[in-house]
């Protein structure tokens, strides 16, 4: 799972409570982490980029009447990071599923239909000796097939 990434984002959530909070500095640091975790085009990254204080006259006039106890920008930032943490906890790191799918695709290309079906059955059944069974099935492949699979993995 993505324990390190989750811990990093939880640290960013804690920084929202610091007395010397600077939104721009916090955003820059958060964006560095989020870009690395999710990629620059992820909606969470875009939402953090759009965070800003509204200094329009309407906003300032409303704030002078009934002052809110919680900073709306900090609340929004917290919700965005909480969503990112939930995504990581539930779905794992982006790209992990795609990598597994790519490995399965490469194996399927190099194996006969019967070999692939037997391997897929082993992968579907979570048994104590699953690793040994997988090793046995992969051991039946030729050296060239294994080289092609590893080359495909490294190229993807």
Coordinates of N, CA, C and O in Angstrom, one line a residue:
X1 N 0.8 -1.2 0.0 CA 0.0 0.0 0.0 C 0.9 1.2 0.0 O 2.1 1.2 0.0
X2 N 0.3 2.4 0.1 CA 1.0 3.7 0.0 C 1.1 4.3 1.3 O 0.7 5.5 1.5
X3 N 1.7 3.6 2.3 CA 1.9 4.2 3.6 C 2.7 5.5 3.7 O 2.3 6.4 4.4
X4 N 3.8 5.5 2.9 CA 4.6 6.7 3.0 C 3.9 7.9 2.4 O 4.0 9.0 2.9
X5 N 3.2 7.7 1.3 CA 2.5 8.8 0.7 C 1.3 9.3 1.6 O 1.1 10.5 1.7
X6 N 0.6 8.4 2.2 CA -0.4 8.7 3.1 C 0.1 9.5 4.3 O -0.4 10.5 4.7
X7 N 1.2 9.1 4.9 CA 1.9 9.8 6.0 C 2.3 11.2 5.6 O 2.1 12.2 6.3
X8 N 2.8 11.3 4.4 CA 3.2 12.6 3.8 C 2.0 13.6 3.7 O 2.1 14.7 4.1
X9 N 0.9 13.1 3.2 CA -0.3 13.9 3.1 C -0.9 14.2 4.5 O -1.4 15.3 4.7
X10 N -0.8 13.3 5.4 CA -1.3 13.6 6.8 C -0.5 14.7 7.4 O -1.0 15.5 8.2
X11 N 0.8 14.7 7.1 CA 1.6 15.8 7.6 C 1.2 17.1 7.0 O 1.2 18.2 7.8
X12 N 0.8 17.1 5.8 CA 0.4 18.4 5.2 C -1.0 18.8 5.8 O -1.2 20.0 5.9
X13 N -1.8 17.9 6.1 CA -3.1 18.2 6.8 C -2.8 18.9 8.2 O -3.4 19.9 8.5
X14 N -1.8 18.3 8.9 CA -1.4 18.9 10.2 C -0.9 20.3 10.1 O -1.1 21.2 10.9
X15 N -0.2 20.6 9.0 CA 0.4 21.9 8.8 C -0.7 23.0 8.6 O -0.4 24.2 8.8
X16 N -1.9 22.6 8.2 CA -3.0 23.5 8.1 C -3.3 24.2 9.4 O -3.9 25.3 9.5
X17 N -3.0 23.5 10.5 CA -3.3 24.0 11.9 C -2.2 24.9 12.5 O -2.4 25.4 13.6
X18 N -1.1 25.0 11.8 CA 0.0 25.8 12.3 C -0.3 27.3 12.4 O -1.0 27.8 11.5
X19 N 0.2 27.9 13.4 CA -0.1 29.4 13.6 C 0.5 30.2 12.5 O -0.1 31.2 12.1
X20 N 1.7 29.8 12.1 CA 2.4 30.6 11.0 C 2.1 30.0 9.6 O 2.9 29.9 8.8
X21 N 0.8 29.7 9.4 CA 0.4 29.1 8.1 C 0.5 30.1 7.0 O 0.0 31.2 7.1
X22 N 1.2 29.7 5.9 CA 1.3 30.5 4.7 C 0.7 29.6 3.5 O 1.3 28.6 3.2
X23 N -0.4 30.1 3.0 CA -1.1 29.3 2.0 C -0.2 29.0 0.8 O -0.1 27.8 0.3
X24 N 0.5 30.0 0.2 CA 1.3 29.7 -1.0 C 2.4 28.8 -0.7 O 2.7 27.9 -1.5
X25 N 3.1 28.9 0.4 CA 4.2 28.0 0.7 C 3.6 26.6 0.9 O 4.2 25.6 0.4
X26 N 2.5 26.5 1.6 CA 1.9 25.2 1.8 C 1.4 24.5 0.5 O 1.6 23.3 0.3
X27 N 0.8 25.3 -0.4 CA 0.4 24.8 -1.7 C 1.6 24.3 -2.5 O 1.5 23.2 -3.1
X28 N 2.7 25.1 -2.5 CA 3.9 24.7 -3.3 C 4.4 23.3 -2.8 O 4.7 22.4 -3.6
X29 N 4.5 23.2 -1.5 CA 5.0 21.9 -0.9 C 4.0 20.8 -1.2 O 4.4 19.7 -1.6
X30 N 2.7 21.0 -1.0 CA 1.7 20.0 -1.3 C 1.7 19.6 -2.7 O 1.6 18.4 -3.1
X31 N 1.8 20.6 -3.6 CA 1.9 20.3 -5.1 C 3.0 19.4 -5.5 O 2.9 18.5 -6.3
X32 N 4.2 19.6 -4.8 CA 5.3 18.8 -5.1 C 5.0 17.3 -4.8 O 5.3 16.4 -5.6
X33 N 4.4 17.1 -3.6 CA 4.1 15.8 -3.2 C 3.0 15.2 -4.1 O 3.1 14.0 -4.5
X34 N 1.9 15.9 -4.3 CA 0.8 15.4 -5.1 C 1.1 15.1 -6.5 O 0.6 14.2 -7.1
X35 N 2.0 16.0 -7.1 CA 2.4 15.7 -8.5 C 3.2 14.4 -8.6 O 3.0 13.7 -9.5
X36 N 4.0 14.1 -7.6 CA 4.8 12.9 -7.6 C 3.8 11.7 -7.4 O 4.0 10.6 -8.0
X37 N 2.9 11.8 -6.5 CA 2.0 10.7 -6.2 C 1.0 10.5 -7.3 O 0.8 9.3 -7.7
X38 N 0.3 11.5 -7.7 CA -0.9 11.4 -8.7 C -0.6 11.8 -10.1 O -1.3 11.4 -11.0
X39 N 0.4 12.7 -10.3 CA 0.7 13.2 -11.6 C 0.0 14.6 -11.7 O -1.0 14.9 -11.1
X40 N 0.6 15.4 -12.6 CA 0.2 16.8 -12.7 C -1.2 17.0 -13.2 O -1.9 18.0 -12.9
X41 N -1.8 16.0 -13.9 CA -3.1 16.2 -14.5 C -4.2 15.7 -13.6 O -5.4 15.7 -14.0
X42 N -3.9 15.1 -12.5 CA -5.0 14.6 -11.6 C -5.8 15.7 -11.0 O -5.3 16.8 -10.7
X43 N -7.1 15.5 -10.9 CA -8.0 16.6 -10.4 C -7.7 17.1 -9.0 O -7.9 18.3 -8.7
X44 N -7.1 16.2 -8.1 CA -6.7 16.7 -6.8 C -5.6 17.8 -6.9 O -5.6 18.8 -6.2
X45 N -4.7 17.6 -7.8 CA -3.6 18.6 -8.0 C -4.2 19.9 -8.5 O -3.9 20.9 -8.0
X46 N -5.2 19.8 -9.4 CA -5.8 21.0 -9.9 C -6.6 21.7 -8.9 O -6.6 23.0 -8.8
X47 N -7.2 21.0 -8.0 CA -8.0 21.6 -6.9 C -7.1 22.4 -5.9 O -7.4 23.5 -5.5
X48 N -5.9 21.8 -5.6 CA -5.0 22.5 -4.7 C -4.5 23.7 -5.4 O -4.3 24.8 -4.8
X49 N -4.2 23.6 -6.7 CA -3.7 24.8 -7.5 C -4.7 26.0 -7.4 O -4.3 27.1 -7.4
X50 N -6.0 25.6 -7.4 CA -7.0 26.7 -7.4 C -7.3 27.3 -6.1 O -8.1 28.2 -6.0
X51 N -6.7 26.8 -5.0 CA -7.0 27.3 -3.7 C -6.5 28.7 -3.6 O -5.3 29.0 -3.9
X52 N -7.3 29.6 -3.1 CA -6.8 31.0 -2.9 C -7.8 31.7 -1.9 O -9.0 31.3 -1.8
X53 N -7.3 32.7 -1.3 CA -8.2 33.6 -0.5 C -8.9 34.6 -1.4 O -8.3 35.1 -2.3
X54 N -10.1 34.8 -1.1 CA -11.0 35.7 -1.8 C -11.0 37.1 -1.1 O -11.5 37.2 0.0
X55 N -10.3 38.1 -1.7 CA -10.3 39.4 -1.1 C -11.2 40.4 -1.8 O -11.0 41.6 -1.7
X56 N -12.3 39.9 -2.4 CA -13.2 40.8 -3.1 C -14.0 41.5 -2.0 O -14.1 41.2 -0.8
X57 N -14.6 42.7 -2.4 CA -15.3 43.5 -1.4 C -16.5 42.8 -0.8 O -16.8 42.9 0.4
X58 N -17.1 41.9 -1.6 CA -18.3 41.2 -1.0 C -17.8 40.2 0.1 O -18.4 40.1 1.1
X59 N -16.8 39.6 -0.2 CA -16.2 38.6 0.8 C -15.8 39.3 2.0 O -16.0 38.8 3.1
X60 N -15.1 40.4 1.9 CA -14.6 41.1 3.0 C -15.7 41.7 3.9 O -15.7 41.7 5.1
X61 N -16.8 42.2 3.2 CA -17.9 42.8 3.9 C -18.6 41.7 4.7 O -19.0 41.9 5.8
X62 N -18.8 40.5 4.1 CA -19.4 39.4 4.8 C -18.6 38.9 6.0 O -19.2 38.6 7.0
X63 N -17.3 39.0 5.8 CA -16.4 38.5 6.9 C -16.5 39.4 8.1 O -16.2 39.0 9.2
X64 N -16.8 40.7 7.9 CA -16.8 41.7 9.0 C -18.0 41.5 9.9 O -18.0 41.8 11.0
X65 N -19.1 40.9 9.3 CA -20.3 40.7 10.1 C -20.1 39.6 11.1 O -19.8 39.7 12.2
X66 N -20.4 38.4 10.6 CA -20.3 37.2 11.4 C -19.0 36.5 11.0 O -19.0 35.7 10.0
X67 N -18.0 36.6 11.8 CA -16.7 36.0 11.4 C -16.8 34.5 11.7 O -17.3 34.0 12.7
X68 N -16.3 33.8 10.7 CA -16.3 32.3 10.8 C -15.1 31.9 11.6 O -14.1 32.4 11.5
X69 N -15.4 30.8 12.4 CA -14.3 30.3 13.3 C -13.3 29.5 12.4 O -12.1 29.6 12.7
X70 N -13.8 28.8 11.4 CA -12.9 28.0 10.6 C -12.6 28.8 9.3 O -13.5 29.3 8.6
X71 N -11.3 28.7 8.9 CA -10.9 29.3 7.6 C -11.4 28.5 6.5 O -11.1 27.3 6.4
X72 N -12.3 29.0 5.6 CA -12.8 28.2 4.5 C -11.8 27.6 3.5 O -12.0 26.6 3.0
X73 N -10.7 28.3 3.3 CA -9.6 27.8 2.4 C -8.9 26.6 3.1 O -8.7 25.6 2.4
X74 N -8.7 26.7 4.4 CA -8.1 25.6 5.1 C -9.0 24.4 5.1 O -8.6 23.3 5.0
X75 N -10.3 24.7 5.3 CA -11.3 23.6 5.3 C -11.3 22.9 4.0 O -11.3 21.7 3.9
X76 N -11.3 23.7 2.9 CA -11.3 23.1 1.6 C -10.0 22.3 1.3 O -10.1 21.2 0.8
X77 N -8.9 22.8 1.7 CA -7.6 22.1 1.6 C -7.6 20.8 2.4 O -7.2 19.8 1.8
X78 N -8.2 20.8 3.6 CA -8.2 19.6 4.4 C -9.1 18.6 3.7 O -8.8 17.4 3.6
X79 N -10.3 19.0 3.2 CA -11.2 18.1 2.5 C -10.5 17.5 1.2 O -10.7 16.3 1.0
X80 N -9.8 18.3 0.5 CA -9.1 17.8 -0.7 C -8.0 16.7 -0.3 O -8.0 15.6 -0.9
X81 N -7.2 17.0 0.7 CA -6.2 16.1 1.1 C -6.8 14.8 1.7 O -6.3 13.7 1.6
X82 N -7.9 15.0 2.5 CA -8.6 13.8 3.0 C -9.1 12.9 1.9 O -9.0 11.7 2.0
X83 N -9.6 13.5 0.8 CA -10.0 12.7 -0.4 C -8.9 12.0 -1.0 O -9.0 10.8 -1.4
X84 N -7.7 12.7 -1.1 CA -6.5 12.0 -1.6 C -6.1 10.9 -0.8 O -5.7 9.8 -1.3
X85 N -6.1 11.1 0.5 CA -5.7 10.0 1.5 C -6.7 8.8 1.3 O -6.3 7.6 1.3
X86 N -8.0 9.1 1.3 CA -9.0 8.0 1.1 C -8.7 7.2 -0.2 O -8.8 6.0 -0.3
X87 N -8.4 8.0 -1.3 CA -8.1 7.3 -2.6 C -6.9 6.4 -2.5 O -7.0 5.3 -3.0
X88 N -5.9 6.9 -1.8 CA -4.7 6.0 -1.7 C -5.0 4.8 -0.8 O -4.5 3.7 -1.1
X89 N -5.7 5.0 0.3 CA -6.1 3.9 1.2 C -6.9 2.9 0.5 O -6.8 1.7 0.7
X90 N -7.9 3.3 -0.4 CA -8.8 2.4 -1.0 C -8.3 1.8 -2.3 O -8.4 0.6 -2.5
X91 N -7.7 2.7 -3.1 CA -7.3 2.2 -4.5 C -5.8 2.0 -4.6 O -5.4 1.4 -5.6
X92 N -5.0 2.5 -3.7 CA -3.6 2.3 -3.8 C -3.0 3.4 -4.7 O -3.7 4.3 -5.1
X93 N -1.7 3.3 -5.0 CA -1.1 4.3 -5.8 C -1.5 4.2 -7.3 O -1.8 3.1 -7.8
X94 N -1.7 5.3 -7.9 CA -2.0 5.3 -9.4 C -0.9 4.6 -10.1 O 0.2 4.7 -9.8
X95 N -1.3 3.8 -11.1 CA -0.4 3.1 -12.0 C -0.1 1.7 -11.5 O 0.4 0.9 -12.3
X96 N -0.3 1.4 -10.2 CA 0.0 0.1 -9.8 C -0.9 -1.0 -10.5 O -0.4 -2.0 -10.9
X97 N -2.2 -0.7 -10.6 CA -3.1 -1.6 -11.3 C -2.7 -1.7 -12.7 O -2.8 -2.8 -13.3
X98 N -2.4 -0.6 -13.4 CA -2.0 -0.7 -14.8 C -0.7 -1.5 -15.0 O -0.6 -2.2 -16.0
X99 N 0.2 -1.5 -14.1 CA 1.4 -2.3 -14.2 C 1.1 -3.8 -14.1 O 1.6 -4.6 -14.8
X100 N 0.2 -4.1 -13.1 CA -0.2 -5.5 -13.0 C -0.9 -6.0 -14.2 O -0.6 -7.1 -14.7
X101 N -1.8 -5.2 -14.8 CA -2.5 -5.5 -16.0 C -1.5 -5.7 -17.2 O -1.7 -6.6 -18.0
X102 N -0.5 -4.9 -17.2 CA 0.5 -5.0 -18.3 C 1.3 -6.3 -18.2 O 1.6 -7.0 -19.2
X103 N 1.7 -6.7 -17.0 CA 2.4 -7.9 -16.8 C 1.5 -9.1 -17.2 O 2.0 -10.0 -17.9
X104 N 0.3 -9.1 -16.8 CA -0.6 -10.2 -17.2 C -0.8 -10.2 -18.7 O -0.8 -11.3 -19.2
X105 N -0.9 -9.1 -19.3 CA -1.0 -9.0 -20.8 C 0.2 -9.6 -21.4 O 0.1 -10.4 -22.4
X106 N 1.4 -9.3 -20.9 CA 2.6 -9.8 -21.5 C 2.7 -11.4 -21.3 O 3.1 -12.1 -22.2
X107 N 2.3 -11.8 -20.1 CA 2.3 -13.3 -19.9 C 1.4 -14.0 -20.8 O 1.7 -15.0 -21.4
X108 N 0.2 -13.4 -21.0 CA -0.8 -14.0 -21.8 C -0.3 -14.1 -23.3 O -0.6 -15.1 -24.0
X109 N 0.4 -13.1 -23.7 CA 1.0 -13.1 -25.1 C 2.0 -14.2 -25.3 O 2.1 -14.8 -26.4
X110 N 2.8 -14.4 -24.3 CA 3.9 -15.4 -24.4 C 3.5 -16.8 -24.1 O 4.2 -17.7 -24.5
X111 N 2.4 -17.0 -23.4 CA 2.0 -18.4 -23.0 C 1.0 -18.9 -24.0 O 0.3 -18.1 -24.7
X112 N 0.9 -20.2 -24.1 CA -0.2 -20.8 -24.8 C -1.5 -20.6 -24.1 O -1.5 -20.2 -22.9
X113 N -2.6 -20.8 -24.7 CA -3.9 -20.6 -24.1 C -4.0 -21.5 -22.8 O -4.5 -21.1 -21.8
X114 N -3.6 -22.7 -22.9 CA -3.7 -23.7 -21.8 C -2.8 -23.2 -20.7 O -3.2 -23.2 -19.5
X115 N -1.6 -22.8 -21.0 CA -0.6 -22.4 -19.9 C -1.2 -21.1 -19.2 O -1.2 -21.1 -18.0
X116 N -1.8 -20.2 -20.0 CA -2.3 -19.0 -19.4 C -3.5 -19.3 -18.5 O -3.7 -18.8 -17.4
X117 N -4.4 -20.2 -19.0 CA -5.6 -20.6 -18.2 C -5.1 -21.2 -16.8 O -5.7 -20.9 -15.8
X118 N -4.1 -22.1 -16.9 CA -3.7 -22.8 -15.7 C -3.1 -21.7 -14.7 O -3.3 -21.8 -13.5
X119 N -2.3 -20.8 -15.3 CA -1.7 -19.7 -14.4 C -2.8 -18.8 -13.8 O -2.7 -18.5 -12.7
X120 N -3.7 -18.4 -14.6 CA -4.8 -17.6 -14.2 C -5.6 -18.3 -13.1 O -6.0 -17.6 -12.1
X121 N -5.8 -19.6 -13.2 CA -6.5 -20.3 -12.1 C -5.7 -20.3 -10.8 O -6.2 -20.2 -9.7
X122 N -4.4 -20.4 -10.9 CA -3.5 -20.4 -9.7 C -3.6 -19.0 -9.1 O -3.7 -18.9 -7.9
X123 N -3.5 -18.0 -9.9 CA -3.6 -16.6 -9.4 C -4.9 -16.3 -8.7 O -5.0 -15.6 -7.8
X124 N -6.0 -16.9 -9.3 CA -7.3 -16.7 -8.7 C -7.5 -17.4 -7.4 O -8.2 -16.9 -6.5
X125 N -6.9 -18.5 -7.2 CA -7.0 -19.3 -5.9 C -5.8 -18.9 -5.0 O -4.7 -19.1 -5.3
X126 N -6.2 -18.2 -3.9 CA -5.2 -17.8 -2.9 C -4.9 -19.0 -2.0 O -5.7 -19.2 -1.1
X127 N -3.8 -19.7 -2.3 CA -3.5 -20.9 -1.5 C -2.1 -20.7 -0.8 O -1.4 -19.7 -1.2
X128 N -1.8 -21.5 0.1 CA -0.5 -21.4 0.8 C 0.7 -21.6 -0.1 O 1.7 -21.0 0.0
X129 N 0.5 -22.5 -1.0 CA 1.6 -22.9 -1.9 C 1.5 -22.2 -3.3 O 2.0 -22.7 -4.3
X130 N 0.8 -21.1 -3.3 CA 0.6 -20.3 -4.6 C 1.9 -20.0 -5.3 O 2.1 -20.1 -6.5
X131 N 2.8 -19.5 -4.5 CA 4.1 -19.0 -5.0 C 4.8 -20.2 -5.7 O 5.4 -20.1 -6.8
X132 N 4.8 -21.4 -5.1 CA 5.5 -22.5 -5.7 C 4.8 -23.0 -7.0 O 5.5 -23.3 -7.9
X133 N 3.5 -22.9 -7.0 CA 2.7 -23.2 -8.2 C 3.0 -22.3 -9.3 O 3.2 -22.7 -10.5
X134 N 3.1 -21.0 -9.0 CA 3.4 -20.0 -10.0 C 4.8 -20.2 -10.5 O 5.1 -20.2 -11.8
X135 N 5.8 -20.5 -9.6 CA 7.2 -20.8 -10.1 C 7.2 -22.0 -11.0 O 7.9 -22.0 -12.0
X136 N 6.4 -23.0 -10.7 CA 6.4 -24.2 -11.5 C 5.9 -23.9 -12.9 O 6.5 -24.3 -13.9
X137 N 4.8 -23.1 -13.0 CA 4.2 -22.8 -14.3 C 5.2 -21.9 -15.1 O 5.4 -22.1 -16.3
X138 N 5.8 -20.9 -14.4 CA 6.7 -20.0 -15.2 C 8.0 -20.8 -15.6 O 8.6 -20.5 -16.6
X139 N 8.4 -21.8 -14.8 CA 9.5 -22.6 -15.1 C 9.3 -23.5 -16.4 O 10.3 -23.9 -17.0
X140 N 8.1 -23.6 -16.8 CA 7.8 -24.4 -18.0 C 8.0 -23.5 -19.2 O 8.0 -24.1 -20.3
X141 N 8.1 -22.2 -19.0 CA 8.3 -21.3 -20.2 C 9.8 -21.4 -20.6 O 10.7 -21.7 -19.8
X142 N 10.0 -21.1 -21.9 CA 11.4 -21.2 -22.4 C 12.1 -19.9 -22.0 O 11.5 -18.9 -21.6
X143 N 13.4 -20.0 -22.0 CA 14.3 -18.8 -21.6 C 13.9 -17.6 -22.5 O 13.8 -16.5 -22.0
X144 N 13.7 -17.8 -23.8 CA 13.4 -16.7 -24.7 C 12.0 -16.1 -24.3 O 11.9 -14.8 -24.3
X145 N 11.0 -16.9 -23.9 CA 9.8 -16.4 -23.5 C 9.9 -15.5 -22.3 O 9.3 -14.4 -22.2
X146 N 10.7 -16.0 -21.3 CA 10.9 -15.2 -20.1 C 11.6 -13.9 -20.3 O 11.3 -12.9 -19.8
X147 N 12.6 -14.0 -21.2 CA 13.4 -12.8 -21.6 C 12.4 -11.7 -22.3 O 12.4 -10.6 -21.9
X148 N 11.5 -12.2 -23.1 CA 10.6 -11.3 -23.8 C 9.6 -10.7 -22.8 O 9.3 -9.5 -22.9
X149 N 9.2 -11.5 -21.8 CA 8.3 -11.0 -20.8 C 9.0 -9.9 -19.9 O 8.4 -8.8 -19.7
X150 N 10.2 -10.2 -19.5 CA 10.9 -9.2 -18.7 C 11.3 -7.9 -19.5 O 11.1 -6.8 -19.0
X151 N 11.6 -8.1 -20.7 CA 11.9 -7.0 -21.6 C 10.6 -6.1 -21.8 O 10.7 -4.9 -21.7
X152 N 9.5 -6.8 -22.0 CA 8.2 -6.0 -22.1 C 7.9 -5.2 -20.8 O 7.4 -4.1 -20.9
X153 N 8.1 -5.9 -19.7 CA 7.9 -5.2 -18.4 C 8.8 -4.0 -18.2 O 8.3 -2.9 -17.9
X154 N 10.1 -4.1 -18.6 CA 11.0 -3.0 -18.4 C 10.7 -1.9 -19.4 O 11.0 -0.7 -19.1
X155 N 10.2 -2.2 -20.6 CA 9.9 -1.2 -21.6 C 8.6 -0.5 -21.3 O 8.3 0.6 -21.9
X156 N 7.7 -1.0 -20.4 CA 6.4 -0.4 -20.2 C 6.5 0.6 -19.1 O 7.4 0.8 -18.4

